[in-house]
mmCIF file of C-alpha atoms and ligand atoms in Angstrom:
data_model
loop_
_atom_site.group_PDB
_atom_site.id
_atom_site.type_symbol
_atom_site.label_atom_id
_atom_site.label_comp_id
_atom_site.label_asym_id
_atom_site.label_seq_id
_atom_site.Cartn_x
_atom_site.Cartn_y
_atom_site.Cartn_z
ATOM 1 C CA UNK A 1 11.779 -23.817 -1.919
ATOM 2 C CA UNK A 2 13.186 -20.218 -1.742
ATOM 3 C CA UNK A 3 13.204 -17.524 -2.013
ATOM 4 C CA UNK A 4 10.326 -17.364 0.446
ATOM 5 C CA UNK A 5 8.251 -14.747 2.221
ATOM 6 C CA UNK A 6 7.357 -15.792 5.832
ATOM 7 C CA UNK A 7 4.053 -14.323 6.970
ATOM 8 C CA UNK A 8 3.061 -14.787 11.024
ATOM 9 C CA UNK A 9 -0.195 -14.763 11.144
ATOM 10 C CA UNK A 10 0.165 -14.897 14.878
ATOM 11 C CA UNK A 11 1.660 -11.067 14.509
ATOM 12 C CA UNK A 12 -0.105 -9.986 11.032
ATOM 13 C CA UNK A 13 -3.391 -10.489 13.658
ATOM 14 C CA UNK A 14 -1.704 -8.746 16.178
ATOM 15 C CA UNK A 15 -1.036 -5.324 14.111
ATOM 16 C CA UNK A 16 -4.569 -5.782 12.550
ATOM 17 C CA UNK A 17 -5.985 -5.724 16.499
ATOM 18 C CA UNK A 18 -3.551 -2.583 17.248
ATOM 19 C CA UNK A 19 -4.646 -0.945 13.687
ATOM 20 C CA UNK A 20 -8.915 -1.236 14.533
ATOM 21 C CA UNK A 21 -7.872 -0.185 18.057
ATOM 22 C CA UNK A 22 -6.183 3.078 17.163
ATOM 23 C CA UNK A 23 -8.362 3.905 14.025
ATOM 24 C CA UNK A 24 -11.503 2.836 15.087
ATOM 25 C CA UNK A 25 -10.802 4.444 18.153
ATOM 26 C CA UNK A 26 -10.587 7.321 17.190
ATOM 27 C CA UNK A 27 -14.015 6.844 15.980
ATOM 28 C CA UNK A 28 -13.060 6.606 11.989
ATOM 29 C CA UNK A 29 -13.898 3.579 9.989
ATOM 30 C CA UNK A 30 -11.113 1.011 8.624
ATOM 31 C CA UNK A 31 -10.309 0.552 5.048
ATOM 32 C CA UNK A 32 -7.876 -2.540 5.424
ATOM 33 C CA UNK A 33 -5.838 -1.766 2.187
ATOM 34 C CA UNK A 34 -4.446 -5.380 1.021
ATOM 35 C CA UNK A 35 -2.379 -4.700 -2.211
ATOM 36 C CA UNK A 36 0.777 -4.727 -0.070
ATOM 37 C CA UNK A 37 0.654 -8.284 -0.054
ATOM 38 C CA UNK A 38 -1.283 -9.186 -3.347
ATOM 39 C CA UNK A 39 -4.436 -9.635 -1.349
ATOM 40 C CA UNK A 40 -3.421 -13.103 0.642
ATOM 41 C CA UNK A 41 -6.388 -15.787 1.338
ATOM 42 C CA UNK A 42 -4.939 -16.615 4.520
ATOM 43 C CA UNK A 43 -4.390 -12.844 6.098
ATOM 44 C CA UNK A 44 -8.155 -12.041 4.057
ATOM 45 C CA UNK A 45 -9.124 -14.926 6.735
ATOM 46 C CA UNK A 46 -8.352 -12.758 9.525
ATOM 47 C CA UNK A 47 -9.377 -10.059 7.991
ATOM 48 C CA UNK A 48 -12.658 -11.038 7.676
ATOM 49 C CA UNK A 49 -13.277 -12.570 11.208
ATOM 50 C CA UNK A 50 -12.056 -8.888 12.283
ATOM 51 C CA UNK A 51 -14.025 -5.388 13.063
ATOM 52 C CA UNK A 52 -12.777 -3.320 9.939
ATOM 53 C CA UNK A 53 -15.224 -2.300 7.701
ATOM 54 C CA UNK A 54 -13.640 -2.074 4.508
ATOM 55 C CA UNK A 55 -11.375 -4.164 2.415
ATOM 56 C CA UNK A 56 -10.001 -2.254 -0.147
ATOM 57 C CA UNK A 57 -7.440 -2.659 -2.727
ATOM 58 C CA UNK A 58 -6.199 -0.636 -6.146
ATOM 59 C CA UNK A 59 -6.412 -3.906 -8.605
ATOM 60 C CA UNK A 60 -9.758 -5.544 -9.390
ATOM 61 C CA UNK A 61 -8.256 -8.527 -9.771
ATOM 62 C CA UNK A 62 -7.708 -8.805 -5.940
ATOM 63 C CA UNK A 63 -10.940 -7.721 -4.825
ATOM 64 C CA UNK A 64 -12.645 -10.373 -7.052
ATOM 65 C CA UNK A 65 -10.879 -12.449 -4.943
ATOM 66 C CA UNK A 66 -13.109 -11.379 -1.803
ATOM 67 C CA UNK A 67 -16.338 -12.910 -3.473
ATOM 68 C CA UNK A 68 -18.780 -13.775 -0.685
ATOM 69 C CA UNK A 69 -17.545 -11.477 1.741
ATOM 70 C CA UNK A 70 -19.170 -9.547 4.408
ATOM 71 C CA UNK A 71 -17.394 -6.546 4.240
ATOM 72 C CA UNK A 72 -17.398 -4.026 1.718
ATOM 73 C CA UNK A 73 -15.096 -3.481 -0.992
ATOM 74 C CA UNK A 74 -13.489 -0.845 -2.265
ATOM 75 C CA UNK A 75 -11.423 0.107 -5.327
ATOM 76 C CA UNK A 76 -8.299 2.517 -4.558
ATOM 77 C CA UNK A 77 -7.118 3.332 -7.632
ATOM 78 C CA UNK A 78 -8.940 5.309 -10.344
ATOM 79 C CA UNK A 79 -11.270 3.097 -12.574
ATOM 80 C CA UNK A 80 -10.218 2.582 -15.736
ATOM 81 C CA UNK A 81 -12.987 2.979 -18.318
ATOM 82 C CA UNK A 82 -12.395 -0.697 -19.854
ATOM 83 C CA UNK A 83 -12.778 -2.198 -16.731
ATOM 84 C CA UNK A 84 -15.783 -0.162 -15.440
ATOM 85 C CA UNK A 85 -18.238 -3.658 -15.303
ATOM 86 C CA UNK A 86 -16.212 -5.316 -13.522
ATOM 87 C CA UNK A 87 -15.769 -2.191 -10.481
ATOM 88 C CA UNK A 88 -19.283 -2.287 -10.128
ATOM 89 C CA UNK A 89 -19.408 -5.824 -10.172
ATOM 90 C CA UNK A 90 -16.322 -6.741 -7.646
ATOM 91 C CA UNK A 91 -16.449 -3.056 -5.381
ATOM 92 C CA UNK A 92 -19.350 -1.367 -3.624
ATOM 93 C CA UNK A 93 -17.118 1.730 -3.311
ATOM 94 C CA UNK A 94 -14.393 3.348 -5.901
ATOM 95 C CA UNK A 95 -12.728 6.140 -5.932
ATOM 96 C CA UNK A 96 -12.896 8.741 -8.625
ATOM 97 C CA UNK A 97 -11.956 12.005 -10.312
ATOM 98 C CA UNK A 98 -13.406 12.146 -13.499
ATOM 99 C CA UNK A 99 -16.614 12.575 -14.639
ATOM 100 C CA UNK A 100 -16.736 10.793 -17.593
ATOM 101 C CA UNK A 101 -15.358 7.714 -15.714
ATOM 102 C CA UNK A 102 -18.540 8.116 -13.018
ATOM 103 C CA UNK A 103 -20.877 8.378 -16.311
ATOM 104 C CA UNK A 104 -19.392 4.851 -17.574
ATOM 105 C CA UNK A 105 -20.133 3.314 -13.994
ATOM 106 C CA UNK A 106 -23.402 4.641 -14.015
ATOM 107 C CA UNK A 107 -24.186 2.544 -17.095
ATOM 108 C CA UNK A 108 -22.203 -0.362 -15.872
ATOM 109 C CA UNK A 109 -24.245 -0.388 -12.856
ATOM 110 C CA UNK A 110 -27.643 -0.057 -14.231
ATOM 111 C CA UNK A 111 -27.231 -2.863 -16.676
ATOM 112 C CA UNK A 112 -25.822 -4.668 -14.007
ATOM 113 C CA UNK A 113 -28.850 -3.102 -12.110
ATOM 114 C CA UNK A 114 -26.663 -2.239 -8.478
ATOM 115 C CA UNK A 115 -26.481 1.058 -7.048
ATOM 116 C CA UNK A 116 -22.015 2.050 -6.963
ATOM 117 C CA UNK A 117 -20.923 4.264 -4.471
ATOM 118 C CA UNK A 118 -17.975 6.634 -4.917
ATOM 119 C CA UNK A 119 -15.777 8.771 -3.318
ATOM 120 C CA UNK A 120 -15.086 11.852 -5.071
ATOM 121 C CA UNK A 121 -11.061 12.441 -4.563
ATOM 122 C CA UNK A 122 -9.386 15.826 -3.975
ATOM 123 C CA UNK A 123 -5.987 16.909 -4.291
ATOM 124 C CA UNK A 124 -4.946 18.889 -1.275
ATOM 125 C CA UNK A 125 -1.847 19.481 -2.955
ATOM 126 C CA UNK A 126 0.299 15.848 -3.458
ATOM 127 C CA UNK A 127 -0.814 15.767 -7.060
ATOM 128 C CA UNK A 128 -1.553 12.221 -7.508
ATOM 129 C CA UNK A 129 -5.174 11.585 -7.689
ATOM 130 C CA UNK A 130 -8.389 13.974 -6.965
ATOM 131 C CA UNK A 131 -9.494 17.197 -8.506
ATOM 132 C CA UNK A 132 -7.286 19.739 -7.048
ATOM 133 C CA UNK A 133 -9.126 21.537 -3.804
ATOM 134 C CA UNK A 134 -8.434 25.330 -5.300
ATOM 135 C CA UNK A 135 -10.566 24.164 -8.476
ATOM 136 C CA UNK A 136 -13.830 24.761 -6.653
ATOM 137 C CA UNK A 137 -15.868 25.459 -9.859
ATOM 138 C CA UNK A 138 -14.696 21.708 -10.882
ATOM 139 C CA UNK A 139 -15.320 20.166 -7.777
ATOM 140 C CA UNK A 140 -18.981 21.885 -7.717
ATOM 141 C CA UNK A 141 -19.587 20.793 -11.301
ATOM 142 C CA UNK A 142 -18.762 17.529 -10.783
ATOM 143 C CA UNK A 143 -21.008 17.066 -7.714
ATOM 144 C CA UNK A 144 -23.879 18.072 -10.259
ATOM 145 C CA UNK A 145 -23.253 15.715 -12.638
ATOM 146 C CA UNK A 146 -22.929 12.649 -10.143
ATOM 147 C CA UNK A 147 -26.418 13.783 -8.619
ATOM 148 C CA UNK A 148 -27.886 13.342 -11.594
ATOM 149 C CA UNK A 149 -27.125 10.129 -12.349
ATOM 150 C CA UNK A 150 -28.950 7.571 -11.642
ATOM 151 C CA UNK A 151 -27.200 4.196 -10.405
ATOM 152 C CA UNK A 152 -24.447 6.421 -8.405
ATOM 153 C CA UNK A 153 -24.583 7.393 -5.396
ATOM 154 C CA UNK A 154 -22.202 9.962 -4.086
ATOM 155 C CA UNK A 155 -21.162 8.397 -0.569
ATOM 156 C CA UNK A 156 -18.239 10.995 -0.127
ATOM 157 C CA UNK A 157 -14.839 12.578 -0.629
ATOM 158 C CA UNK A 158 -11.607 11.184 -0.066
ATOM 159 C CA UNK A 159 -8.177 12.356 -0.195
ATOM 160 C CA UNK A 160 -4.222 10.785 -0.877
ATOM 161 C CA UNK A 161 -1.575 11.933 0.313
ATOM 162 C CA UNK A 162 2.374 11.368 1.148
ATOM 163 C CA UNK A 163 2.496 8.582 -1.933
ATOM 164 C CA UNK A 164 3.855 10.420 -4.125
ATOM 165 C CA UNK A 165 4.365 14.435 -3.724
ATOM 166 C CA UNK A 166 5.247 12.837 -0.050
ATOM 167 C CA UNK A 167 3.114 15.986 1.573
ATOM 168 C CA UNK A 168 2.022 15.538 5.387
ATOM 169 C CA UNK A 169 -0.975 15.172 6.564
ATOM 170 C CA UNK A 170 -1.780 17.811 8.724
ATOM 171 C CA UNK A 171 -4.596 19.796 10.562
ATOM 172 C CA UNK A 172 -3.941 22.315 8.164
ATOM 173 C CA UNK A 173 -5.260 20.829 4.494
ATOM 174 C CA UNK A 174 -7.067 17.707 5.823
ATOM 175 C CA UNK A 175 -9.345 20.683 7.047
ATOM 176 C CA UNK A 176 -9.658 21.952 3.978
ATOM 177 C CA UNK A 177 -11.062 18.479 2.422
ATOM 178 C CA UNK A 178 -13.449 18.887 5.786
ATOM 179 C CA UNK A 179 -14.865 22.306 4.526
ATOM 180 C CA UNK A 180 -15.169 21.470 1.132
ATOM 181 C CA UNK A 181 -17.176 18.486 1.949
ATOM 182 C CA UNK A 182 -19.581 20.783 4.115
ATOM 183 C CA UNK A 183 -19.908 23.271 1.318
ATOM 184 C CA UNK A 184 -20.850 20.742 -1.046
ATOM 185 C CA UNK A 185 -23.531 19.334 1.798
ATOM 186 C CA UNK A 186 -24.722 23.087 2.568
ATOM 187 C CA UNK A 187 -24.817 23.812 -1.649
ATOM 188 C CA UNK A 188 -26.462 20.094 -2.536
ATOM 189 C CA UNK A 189 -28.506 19.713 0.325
ATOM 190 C CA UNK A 190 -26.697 16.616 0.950
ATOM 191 C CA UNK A 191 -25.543 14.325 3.182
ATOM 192 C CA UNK A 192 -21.833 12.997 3.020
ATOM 193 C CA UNK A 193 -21.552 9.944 4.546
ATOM 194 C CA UNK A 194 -17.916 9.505 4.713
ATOM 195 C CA UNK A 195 -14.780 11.348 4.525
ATOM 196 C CA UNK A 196 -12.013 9.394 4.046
ATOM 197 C CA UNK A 197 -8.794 11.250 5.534
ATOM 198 C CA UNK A 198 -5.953 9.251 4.366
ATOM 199 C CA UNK A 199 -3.530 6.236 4.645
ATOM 200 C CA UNK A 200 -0.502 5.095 6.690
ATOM 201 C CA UNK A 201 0.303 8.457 6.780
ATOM 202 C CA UNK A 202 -2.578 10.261 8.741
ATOM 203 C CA UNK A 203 -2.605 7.582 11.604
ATOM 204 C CA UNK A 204 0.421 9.903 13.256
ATOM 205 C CA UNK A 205 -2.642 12.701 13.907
ATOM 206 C CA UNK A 206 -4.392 9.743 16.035
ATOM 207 C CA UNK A 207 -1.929 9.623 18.534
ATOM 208 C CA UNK A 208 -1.615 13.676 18.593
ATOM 209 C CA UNK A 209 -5.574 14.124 18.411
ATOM 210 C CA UNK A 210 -5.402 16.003 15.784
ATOM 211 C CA UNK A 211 -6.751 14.277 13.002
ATOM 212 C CA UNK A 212 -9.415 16.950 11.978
ATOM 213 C CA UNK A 213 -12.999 16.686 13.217
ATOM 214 C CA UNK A 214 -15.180 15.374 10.092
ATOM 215 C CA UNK A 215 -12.685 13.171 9.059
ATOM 216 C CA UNK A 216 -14.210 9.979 9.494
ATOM 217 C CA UNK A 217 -12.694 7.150 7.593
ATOM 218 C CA UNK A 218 -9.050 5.781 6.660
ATOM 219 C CA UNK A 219 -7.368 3.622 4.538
ATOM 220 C CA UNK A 220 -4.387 1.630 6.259
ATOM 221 C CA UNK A 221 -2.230 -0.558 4.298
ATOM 222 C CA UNK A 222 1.528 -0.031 5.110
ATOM 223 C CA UNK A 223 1.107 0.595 9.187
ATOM 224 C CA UNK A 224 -0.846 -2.637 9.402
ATOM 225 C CA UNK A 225 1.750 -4.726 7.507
ATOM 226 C CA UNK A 226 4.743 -3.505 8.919
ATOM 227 C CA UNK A 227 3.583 -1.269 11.843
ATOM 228 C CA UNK A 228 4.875 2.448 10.894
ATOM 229 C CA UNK A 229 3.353 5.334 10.335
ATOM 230 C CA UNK A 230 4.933 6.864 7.130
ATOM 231 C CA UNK A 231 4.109 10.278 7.321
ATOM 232 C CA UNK A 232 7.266 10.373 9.851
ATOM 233 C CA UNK A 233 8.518 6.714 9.241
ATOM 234 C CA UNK A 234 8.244 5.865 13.676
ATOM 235 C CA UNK A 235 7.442 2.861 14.585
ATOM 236 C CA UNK A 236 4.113 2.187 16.323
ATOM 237 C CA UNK A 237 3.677 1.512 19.532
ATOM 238 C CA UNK A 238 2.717 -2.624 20.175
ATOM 239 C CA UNK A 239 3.224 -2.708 16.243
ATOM 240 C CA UNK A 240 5.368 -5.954 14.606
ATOM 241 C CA UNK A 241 7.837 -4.923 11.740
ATOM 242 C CA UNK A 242 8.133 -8.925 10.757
ATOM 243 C CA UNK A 243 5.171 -9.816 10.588
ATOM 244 C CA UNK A 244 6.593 -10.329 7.226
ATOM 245 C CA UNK A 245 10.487 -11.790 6.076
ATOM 246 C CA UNK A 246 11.883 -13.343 3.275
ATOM 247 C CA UNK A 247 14.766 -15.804 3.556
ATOM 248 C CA UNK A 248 17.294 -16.584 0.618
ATOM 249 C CA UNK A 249 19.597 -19.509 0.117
ATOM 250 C CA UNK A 250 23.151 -18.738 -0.872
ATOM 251 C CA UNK A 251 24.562 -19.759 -3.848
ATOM 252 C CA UNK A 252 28.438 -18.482 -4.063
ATOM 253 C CA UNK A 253 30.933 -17.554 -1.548
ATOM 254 C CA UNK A 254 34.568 -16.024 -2.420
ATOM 255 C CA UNK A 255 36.886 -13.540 -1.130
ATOM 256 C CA UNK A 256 37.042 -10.874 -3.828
ATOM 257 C CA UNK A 257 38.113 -7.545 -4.089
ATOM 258 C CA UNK A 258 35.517 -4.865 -4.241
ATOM 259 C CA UNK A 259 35.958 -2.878 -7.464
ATOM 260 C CA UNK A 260 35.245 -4.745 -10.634
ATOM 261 C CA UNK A 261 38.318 -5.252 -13.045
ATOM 262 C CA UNK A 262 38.317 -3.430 -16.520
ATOM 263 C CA UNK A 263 36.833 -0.362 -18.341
ATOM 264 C CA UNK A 264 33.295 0.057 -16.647
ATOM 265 C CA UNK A 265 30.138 0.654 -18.614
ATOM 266 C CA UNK A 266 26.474 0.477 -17.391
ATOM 267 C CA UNK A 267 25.392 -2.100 -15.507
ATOM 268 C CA UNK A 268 22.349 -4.544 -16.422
ATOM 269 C CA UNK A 269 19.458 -2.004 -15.112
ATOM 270 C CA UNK A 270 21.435 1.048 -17.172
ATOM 271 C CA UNK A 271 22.706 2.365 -14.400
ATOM 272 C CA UNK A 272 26.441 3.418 -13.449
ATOM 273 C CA UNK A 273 27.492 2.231 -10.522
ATOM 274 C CA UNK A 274 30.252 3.419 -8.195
ATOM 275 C CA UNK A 275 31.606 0.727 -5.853
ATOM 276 C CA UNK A 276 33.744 1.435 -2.769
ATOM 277 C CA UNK A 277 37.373 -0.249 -2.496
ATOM 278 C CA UNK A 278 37.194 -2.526 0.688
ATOM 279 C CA UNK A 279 39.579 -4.179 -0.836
ATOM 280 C CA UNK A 280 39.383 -8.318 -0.810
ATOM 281 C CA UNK A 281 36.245 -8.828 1.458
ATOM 282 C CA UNK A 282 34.258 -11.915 1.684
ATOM 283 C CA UNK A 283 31.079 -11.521 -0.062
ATOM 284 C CA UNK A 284 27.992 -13.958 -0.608
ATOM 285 C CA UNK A 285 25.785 -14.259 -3.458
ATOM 286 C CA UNK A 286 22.027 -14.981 -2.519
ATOM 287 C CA UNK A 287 19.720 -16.475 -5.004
ATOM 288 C CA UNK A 288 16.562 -13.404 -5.051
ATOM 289 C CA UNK A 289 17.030 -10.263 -7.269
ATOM 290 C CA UNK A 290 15.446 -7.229 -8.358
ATOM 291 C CA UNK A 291 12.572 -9.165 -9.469
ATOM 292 C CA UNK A 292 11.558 -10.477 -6.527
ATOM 293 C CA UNK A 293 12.344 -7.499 -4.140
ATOM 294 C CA UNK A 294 13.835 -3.777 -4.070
ATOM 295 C CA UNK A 295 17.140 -4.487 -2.423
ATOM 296 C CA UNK A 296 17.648 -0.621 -0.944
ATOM 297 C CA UNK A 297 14.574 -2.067 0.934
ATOM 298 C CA UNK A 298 15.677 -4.690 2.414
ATOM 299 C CA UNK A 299 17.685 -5.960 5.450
ATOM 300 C CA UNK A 300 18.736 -8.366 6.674
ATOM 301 C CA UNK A 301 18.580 -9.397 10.087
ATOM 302 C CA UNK A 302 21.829 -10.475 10.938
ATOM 303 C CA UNK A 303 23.184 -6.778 11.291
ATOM 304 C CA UNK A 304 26.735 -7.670 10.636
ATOM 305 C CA UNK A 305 26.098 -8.398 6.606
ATOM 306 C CA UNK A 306 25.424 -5.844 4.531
ATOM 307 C CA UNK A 307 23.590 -5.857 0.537
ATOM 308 C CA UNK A 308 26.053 -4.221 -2.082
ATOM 309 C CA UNK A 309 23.847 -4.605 -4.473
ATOM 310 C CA UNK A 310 21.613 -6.815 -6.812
ATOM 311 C CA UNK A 311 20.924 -7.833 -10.093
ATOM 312 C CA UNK A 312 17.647 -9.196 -11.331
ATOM 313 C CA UNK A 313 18.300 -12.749 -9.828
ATOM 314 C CA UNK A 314 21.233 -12.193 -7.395
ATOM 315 C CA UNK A 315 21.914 -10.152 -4.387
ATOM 316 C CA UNK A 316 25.259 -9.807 -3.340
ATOM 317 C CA UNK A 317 26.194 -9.075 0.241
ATOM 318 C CA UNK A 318 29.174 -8.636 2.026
ATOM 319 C CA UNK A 319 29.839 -11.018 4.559
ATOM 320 C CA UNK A 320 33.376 -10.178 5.954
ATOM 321 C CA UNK A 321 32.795 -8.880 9.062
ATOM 322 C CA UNK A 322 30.516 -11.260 10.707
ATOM 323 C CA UNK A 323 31.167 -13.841 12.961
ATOM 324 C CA UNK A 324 28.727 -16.636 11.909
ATOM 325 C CA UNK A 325 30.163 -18.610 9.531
ATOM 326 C CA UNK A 326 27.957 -19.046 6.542
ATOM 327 C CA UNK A 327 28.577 -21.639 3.923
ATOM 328 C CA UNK A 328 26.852 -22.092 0.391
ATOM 329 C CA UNK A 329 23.555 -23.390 0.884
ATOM 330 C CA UNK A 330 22.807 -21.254 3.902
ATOM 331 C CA UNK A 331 19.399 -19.166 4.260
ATOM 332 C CA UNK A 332 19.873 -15.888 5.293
ATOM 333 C CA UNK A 333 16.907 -13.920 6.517
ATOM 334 C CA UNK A 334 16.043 -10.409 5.801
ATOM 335 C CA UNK A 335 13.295 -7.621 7.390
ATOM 336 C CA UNK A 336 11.431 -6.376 4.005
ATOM 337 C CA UNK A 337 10.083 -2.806 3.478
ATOM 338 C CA UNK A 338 7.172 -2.001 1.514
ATOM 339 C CA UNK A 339 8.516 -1.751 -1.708
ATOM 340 C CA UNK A 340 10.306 -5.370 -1.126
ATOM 341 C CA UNK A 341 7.080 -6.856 0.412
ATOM 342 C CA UNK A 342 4.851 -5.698 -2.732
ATOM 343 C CA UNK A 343 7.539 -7.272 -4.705
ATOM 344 C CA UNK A 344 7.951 -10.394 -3.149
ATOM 345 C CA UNK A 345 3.652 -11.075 -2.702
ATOM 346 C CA UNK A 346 4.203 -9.883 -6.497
ATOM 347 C CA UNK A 347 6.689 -12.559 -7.645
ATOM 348 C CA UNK A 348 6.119 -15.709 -8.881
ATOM 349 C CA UNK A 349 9.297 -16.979 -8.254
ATOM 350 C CA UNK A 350 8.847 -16.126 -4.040
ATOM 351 C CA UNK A 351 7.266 -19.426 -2.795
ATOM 352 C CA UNK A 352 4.861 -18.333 0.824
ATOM 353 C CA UNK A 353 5.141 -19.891 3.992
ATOM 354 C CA UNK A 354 2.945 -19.412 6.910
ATOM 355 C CA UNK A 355 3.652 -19.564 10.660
HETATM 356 C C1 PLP B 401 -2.232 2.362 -1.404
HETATM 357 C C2 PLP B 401 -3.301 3.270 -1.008
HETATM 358 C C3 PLP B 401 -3.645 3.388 0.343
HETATM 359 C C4 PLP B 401 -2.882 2.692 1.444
HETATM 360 O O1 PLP B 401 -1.641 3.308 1.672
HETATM 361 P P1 PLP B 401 -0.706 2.880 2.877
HETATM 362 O O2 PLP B 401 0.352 3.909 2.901
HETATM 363 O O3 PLP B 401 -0.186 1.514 2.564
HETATM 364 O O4 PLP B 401 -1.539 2.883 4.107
HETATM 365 C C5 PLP B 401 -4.710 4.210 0.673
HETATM 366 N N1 PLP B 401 -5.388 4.875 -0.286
HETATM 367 C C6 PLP B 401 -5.077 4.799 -1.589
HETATM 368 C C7 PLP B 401 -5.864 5.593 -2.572
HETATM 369 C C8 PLP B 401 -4.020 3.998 -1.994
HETATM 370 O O5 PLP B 401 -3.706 3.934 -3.298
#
């Protein structure tokens, strides 16, 4: 059946071994961040035969999938308030922000009667998630409040960046999350046990030593799948980028000039496209669309086809200049991104197959 997304375990394994050998290296503990993939049984195999110490993911739903492990489990994203028995139930760790969040997992976890740990987030400046680091008033009050209650235990501080303000990691402001944690320790009389530094983008400072002394934890997701950094988008060194593929069958093949025919509107996403004249080109239509992948993140692997674009169940490609010679019912392979890999994990219509 395809679509289908081809995982290799054989090099999945091998970026997990290169991913525990640079973070753990560097004498930080590994988050394993699985949402990338929709938290696969077979790669959650591997994962838990392996040295990390974490698996952690943003959507309850895939760490209840982890029952029985050995490692711990952590929740990324923010808990949502309707959902707070089942963090405490399914994660050892979350992440938080808000107080009154922290409050409802306190009660979740004493009528559940566990102890939750959290990570208290800060915003160094990427305004996603975190209480942001010039608020120290906030930050202090908040401490307070989580030492006073009961069934929490206050394990930490964490920080995100890159994912969505796209700001670098640096020495600069993952020092900053360093001193604020030894302010709070110094104010509290407290011990922090971890300081989580990051994701996919902080494992760059690894191979420049300077990923900030105190920083002692990270959260990889994207560098183990597809073995970049994204903070600068290099490849890693001994790092697979197909670990994961997807292959498509096609399902139409004409000659056809290159700018549609008639008055153009919007096309099925609202959007307005603007095509260029190559004038009558070969082009293929492969059954996978928008729903199954982000086709400005995707390529294929034969480099002499190129995607013009997609609708929600068809990408088109141009296939004039290359030399194989492709009929209808071929499968044509592409290298997936990160936005095409959560995608394809994501869709039901993308069948999996494992080598
Ligand atoms: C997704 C996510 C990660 C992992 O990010 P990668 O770039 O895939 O390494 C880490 N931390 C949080 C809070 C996340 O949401």
């Amino acid at each position: 059946m395809y679509p289908k997304l081809v995982i290799d375990l054989n090099k999945v394994k091998n970026n997990l071994n290169k991913t525990i050998e640079m973070v753990k290296g560097s004498g930080c503990s590994l988050m394993i961040v699985t949402k990338g993939y929709c938290a696969d049984m077979e790669i959650y195999k591997l994962l838990e035969e392996s040295d990390i110490d974490y698996l952690a993911d943003s959507r309850i739903q895939n760490l209840k999938k982890y029952e029985g492990t050995t490692k711990e489990r952590v929740l990324l994203r923010l808990p949502m308030i309707s959902e707070a028995d089942d963090v405490v139930r399914y994660a050892d760790i979350s992440l938080n922000s808000e107080i009154e969040t922290i409050k409802k997992l306190n009660d979740a976890a004493g009528r559940l009667n566990k102890k939750h740990k959290i990570l208290l987030m800060i915003d160094l400046g990427d305004l996603r998630e975190g209480i942001f680091f010039e608020n120290e008033d906030e930050i202090y009050h908040s401490v307070e409040e989580i030492l006073k209650l009961e069934n929490i235990e206050l394990f930490g501080l964490g920080v995100n960046l890159t994912c969505y303000g796209a700001v670098i990691p640096k020495k600069e402001n993952l020092s900053i999350l360093v001193d604020i944690a030894h302010k709070i320790e110094t104010k509290f009389n407290i011990k922090l046990q971890m300081i989580s530094g990051g994701n996919s983008s902080s494992v760059y400072l690894i191979g420049k030593n300077e990923l900030s002394e105190g920083i002692n934890n990270l959260r990889v997701g994207e560098a183990f799948l597809l073995g970049d950094e994204t903070a600068y988008s290099q490849m890693l060194e001994g790092f697979y980028d197909d670990a994961f593929t997807l292959e498509a069958e096609i399902i139409e093949l004409k000659e056809k000039q290159s700018l549609p025919v008639g008055e153009t509107g919007v096309d099925a996403f609202g959007n307005r496209p603007v095509y260029e004249d190559l004038g009558v080109i070969k082009r293929a239509i492969i059954a996978v669309g928008r729903q199954d992948v982000d086709p400005d993140h995707l390529h294929p692997i034969d480099p002499s086809i190129s995607i013009l674009g997609a609708s929600s169940d068809h990408l088109i490609v141009n296939a004039d200049k290359t030399e194989s010679n492709y009929k209808v019912g071929d499968i044509v392979k592409f290298k997936v991104e990160y936005s095409s890999l959560l995608r394809a994990s994501t869709s039901s219509y993308v069948e999996k197959e494992y080598k």
